JSON list of C-alpha atoms in Angstrom, two decimals:
[
{"chain": "A", "resi": 1, "resn": "MET", "atom": "CA", "xyz": [-180.48, -17.56, 55.15]},
{"chain": "A", "resi": 2, "resn": "SER", "atom": "CA", "xyz": [-180.10, -20.70, 57.26]},
{"chain": "A", "resi": 3, "resn": "PRO", "atom": "CA", "xyz": [-178.55, -23.81, 55.65]},
{"chain": "A", "resi": 4, "resn": "ASP", "atom": "CA", "xyz": [-181.74, -25.84, 56.11]},
{"chain": "A", "resi": 5, "resn": "CYS", "atom": "CA", "xyz": [-183.76, -23.56, 53.82]},
{"chain": "A", "resi": 6, "resn": "PHE", "atom": "CA", "xyz": [-181.21, -22.82, 51.10]},
{"chain": "A", "resi": 7, "resn": "ASP", "atom": "CA", "xyz": [-182.93, -22.40, 47.76]},
{"chain": "A", "resi": 8, "resn": "TRP", "atom": "CA", "xyz": [-180.43, -23.56, 45.14]},
{"chain": "A", "resi": 9, "resn": "SER", "atom": "CA", "xyz": [-182.76, -22.50, 42.33]},
{"chain": "A", "resi": 10, "resn": "ALA", "atom": "CA", "xyz": [-182.57, -18.87, 43.40]},
{"chain": "A", "resi": 11, "resn": "HIS", "atom": "CA", "xyz": [-179.15, -18.62, 45.02]},
{"chain": "A", "resi": 12, "resn": "GLY", "atom": "CA", "xyz": [-177.07, -21.65, 44.06]},
{"chain": "A", "resi": 13, "resn": "ASP", "atom": "CA", "xyz": [-174.13, -21.98, 41.76]},
{"chain": "A", "resi": 14, "resn": "PRO", "atom": "CA", "xyz": [-174.85, -24.58, 39.03]},
{"chain": "A", "resi": 15, "resn": "ALA", "atom": "CA", "xyz": [-171.13, -25.32, 38.88]},
{"chain": "A", "resi": 16, "resn": "GLY", "atom": "CA", "xyz": [-171.32, -26.33, 42.54]},
{"chain": "A", "resi": 17, "resn": "LEU", "atom": "CA", "xyz": [-173.75, -29.12, 41.72]},
{"chain": "A", "resi": 18, "resn": "ASP", "atom": "CA", "xyz": [-171.69, -30.13, 38.70]},
{"chain": "A", "resi": 19, "resn": "ARG", "atom": "CA", "xyz": [-168.67, -30.62, 40.97]},
{"chain": "A", "resi": 20, "resn": "LEU", "atom": "CA", "xyz": [-170.60, -33.42, 42.68]},
{"chain": "A", "resi": 21, "resn": "ALA", "atom": "CA", "xyz": [-170.47, -35.50, 39.47]},
{"chain": "A", "resi": 22, "resn": "GLY", "atom": "CA", "xyz": [-168.34, -38.56, 40.15]},
{"chain": "A", "resi": 23, "resn": "THR", "atom": "CA", "xyz": [-168.65, -38.04, 43.93]},
{"chain": "A", "resi": 24, "resn": "VAL", "atom": "CA", "xyz": [-172.33, -38.86, 44.42]},
{"chain": "A", "resi": 25, "resn": "ASP", "atom": "CA", "xyz": [-174.54, -41.26, 42.51]},
{"chain": "A", "resi": 26, "resn": "GLU", "atom": "CA", "xyz": [-177.28, -38.68, 42.02]},
{"chain": "A", "resi": 27, "resn": "VAL", "atom": "CA", "xyz": [-178.94, -35.64, 43.59]},
{"chain": "A", "resi": 28, "resn": "VAL", "atom": "CA", "xyz": [-182.60, -34.99, 44.35]},
{"chain": "A", "resi": 29, "resn": "LEU", "atom": "CA", "xyz": [-183.80, -31.53, 43.43]},
{"chain": "A", "resi": 30, "resn": "GLN", "atom": "CA", "xyz": [-187.00, -30.78, 45.29]},
{"chain": "A", "resi": 31, "resn": "ILE", "atom": "CA", "xyz": [-189.49, -28.34, 43.83]},
{"chain": "A", "resi": 32, "resn": "TYR", "atom": "CA", "xyz": [-191.00, -27.41, 47.17]},
{"chain": "A", "resi": 33, "resn": "GLN", "atom": "CA", "xyz": [-190.03, -25.89, 50.51]},
{"chain": "A", "resi": 34, "resn": "GLY", "atom": "CA", "xyz": [-191.84, -26.85, 53.67]},
{"chain": "A", "resi": 35, "resn": "ARG", "atom": "CA", "xyz": [-195.35, -27.82, 52.63]},
{"chain": "A", "resi": 36, "resn": "HIS", "atom": "CA", "xyz": [-195.60, -25.66, 49.51]},
{"chain": "A", "resi": 37, "resn": "VAL", "atom": "CA", "xyz": [-194.45, -25.93, 45.91]},
{"chain": "A", "resi": 38, "resn": "ILE", "atom": "CA", "xyz": [-191.85, -23.28, 45.01]},
{"chain": "A", "resi": 39, "resn": "PRO", "atom": "CA", "xyz": [-193.57, -20.55, 42.96]},
{"chain": "A", "resi": 40, "resn": "GLY", "atom": "CA", "xyz": [-192.12, -20.48, 39.46]},
{"chain": "A", "resi": 41, "resn": "TYR", "atom": "CA", "xyz": [-190.64, -23.97, 39.72]},
{"chain": "A", "resi": 42, "resn": "ALA", "atom": "CA", "xyz": [-190.61, -24.16, 35.91]},
{"chain": "A", "resi": 43, "resn": "GLY", "atom": "CA", "xyz": [-187.77, -21.62, 35.90]},
{"chain": "A", "resi": 44, "resn": "TYR", "atom": "CA", "xyz": [-185.98, -23.74, 38.48]},
{"chain": "A", "resi": 45, "resn": "LEU", "atom": "CA", "xyz": [-186.24, -26.76, 36.23]},
{"chain": "A", "resi": 46, "resn": "SER", "atom": "CA", "xyz": [-185.13, -24.88, 33.14]},
{"chain": "A", "resi": 47, "resn": "ARG", "atom": "CA", "xyz": [-181.56, -25.10, 34.47]},
{"chain": "A", "resi": 48, "resn": "LEU", "atom": "CA", "xyz": [-181.50, -28.89, 34.29]},
{"chain": "A", "resi": 49, "resn": "GLY", "atom": "CA", "xyz": [-180.55, -29.25, 30.65]},
{"chain": "A", "resi": 50, "resn": "ALA", "atom": "CA", "xyz": [-176.86, -28.77, 31.29]},
{"chain": "A", "resi": 51, "resn": "MET", "atom": "CA", "xyz": [-176.55, -30.75, 34.54]},
{"chain": "A", "resi": 52, "resn": "LYS", "atom": "CA", "xyz": [-173.55, -33.07, 34.66]},
{"chain": "A", "resi": 53, "resn": "VAL", "atom": "CA", "xyz": [-174.68, -35.07, 37.67]},
{"chain": "A", "resi": 54, "resn": "PRO", "atom": "CA", "xyz": [-177.61, -37.52, 37.49]},
{"chain": "A", "resi": 55, "resn": "PHE", "atom": "CA", "xyz": [-180.71, -36.20, 39.23]},
{"chain": "A", "resi": 56, "resn": "ARG", "atom": "CA", "xyz": [-184.23, -36.98, 40.36]},
{"chain": "A", "resi": 57, "resn": "ILE", "atom": "CA", "xyz": [-187.03, -34.50, 40.93]},
{"chain": "A", "resi": 58, "resn": "GLY", "atom": "CA", "xyz": [-188.43, -34.38, 44.47]},
{"chain": "A", "resi": 59, "resn": "LEU", "atom": "CA", "xyz": [-192.18, -33.87, 44.40]},
{"chain": "A", "resi": 60, "resn": "LEU", "atom": "CA", "xyz": [-194.52, -33.04, 47.27]},
{"chain": "A", "resi": 61, "resn": "GLN", "atom": "CA", "xyz": [-197.48, -35.38, 47.73]},
{"chain": "A", "resi": 62, "resn": "GLY", "atom": "CA", "xyz": [-200.53, -33.51, 46.44]},
{"chain": "A", "resi": 63, "resn": "GLY", "atom": "CA", "xyz": [-198.41, -30.62, 45.17]},
{"chain": "A", "resi": 64, "resn": "GLU", "atom": "CA", "xyz": [-198.64, -28.95, 41.79]},
{"chain": "A", "resi": 65, "resn": "TRP", "atom": "CA", "xyz": [-196.54, -30.63, 39.11]},
{"chain": "A", "resi": 66, "resn": "ARG", "atom": "CA", "xyz": [-196.14, -30.33, 35.38]},
{"chain": "A", "resi": 67, "resn": "ALA", "atom": "CA", "xyz": [-193.03, -31.84, 33.82]},
{"chain": "A", "resi": 68, "resn": "PRO", "atom": "CA", "xyz": [-191.13, -29.41, 31.62]},
{"chain": "A", "resi": 69, "resn": "PRO", "atom": "CA", "xyz": [-190.59, -30.26, 27.94]},
{"chain": "A", "resi": 70, "resn": "GLY", "atom": "CA", "xyz": [-187.58, -32.49, 27.43]},
{"chain": "A", "resi": 71, "resn": "LEU", "atom": "CA", "xyz": [-187.28, -33.73, 31.02]},
{"chain": "A", "resi": 72, "resn": "GLU", "atom": "CA", "xyz": [-188.05, -37.35, 30.19]},
{"chain": "A", "resi": 73, "resn": "THR", "atom": "CA", "xyz": [-185.41, -37.39, 27.45]},
{"chain": "A", "resi": 74, "resn": "ASN", "atom": "CA", "xyz": [-182.68, -35.72, 29.53]},
{"chain": "A", "resi": 75, "resn": "PRO", "atom": "CA", "xyz": [-179.92, -38.35, 29.83]},
{"chain": "A", "resi": 76, "resn": "LYS", "atom": "CA", "xyz": [-179.21, -37.32, 33.45]},
{"chain": "A", "resi": 77, "resn": "PHE", "atom": "CA", "xyz": [-182.86, -37.57, 34.60]},
{"chain": "A", "resi": 78, "resn": "ARG", "atom": "CA", "xyz": [-183.40, -40.66, 36.80]},
{"chain": "A", "resi": 79, "resn": "GLY", "atom": "CA", "xyz": [-187.03, -40.26, 37.83]},
{"chain": "A", "resi": 80, "resn": "TYR", "atom": "CA", "xyz": [-188.94, -38.90, 40.79]},
{"chain": "A", "resi": 81, "resn": "VAL", "atom": "CA", "xyz": [-188.97, -39.06, 44.57]},
{"chain": "A", "resi": 82, "resn": "VAL", "atom": "CA", "xyz": [-192.34, -38.30, 46.17]},
{"chain": "A", "resi": 83, "resn": "PHE", "atom": "CA", "xyz": [-192.15, -36.85, 49.65]},
{"chain": "A", "resi": 84, "resn": "LEU", "atom": "CA", "xyz": [-195.22, -37.78, 51.65]},
{"chain": "A", "resi": 85, "resn": "ARG", "atom": "CA", "xyz": [-197.03, -35.28, 53.85]},
{"chain": "A", "resi": 86, "resn": "ASN", "atom": "CA", "xyz": [-198.20, -36.09, 57.35]},
{"chain": "A", "resi": 87, "resn": "ALA", "atom": "CA", "xyz": [-201.96, -35.62, 57.24]},
{"chain": "A", "resi": 88, "resn": "ALA", "atom": "CA", "xyz": [-201.95, -34.32, 60.84]},
{"chain": "A", "resi": 89, "resn": "GLY", "atom": "CA", "xyz": [-199.55, -31.46, 60.11]}
]
């Protein structure tokens, strides 16, 4: 798997992200790859409850999105980043 398409939700070590706490201000966890929402993104987001580093959710313009229960009250949740799609592509 090339580094530019690494899917942390499927292959990543949650402790690896936690080690970023204190080093970065926050991370953005996108729920899409390329121009498509990751199938089963709800499972991806279920891992967020124990995150130690502040995070935002990266959404795809026009993509499917339903916030999981408890996201808005998670003390590490900082909001959303919407990635815009080029209409020509």
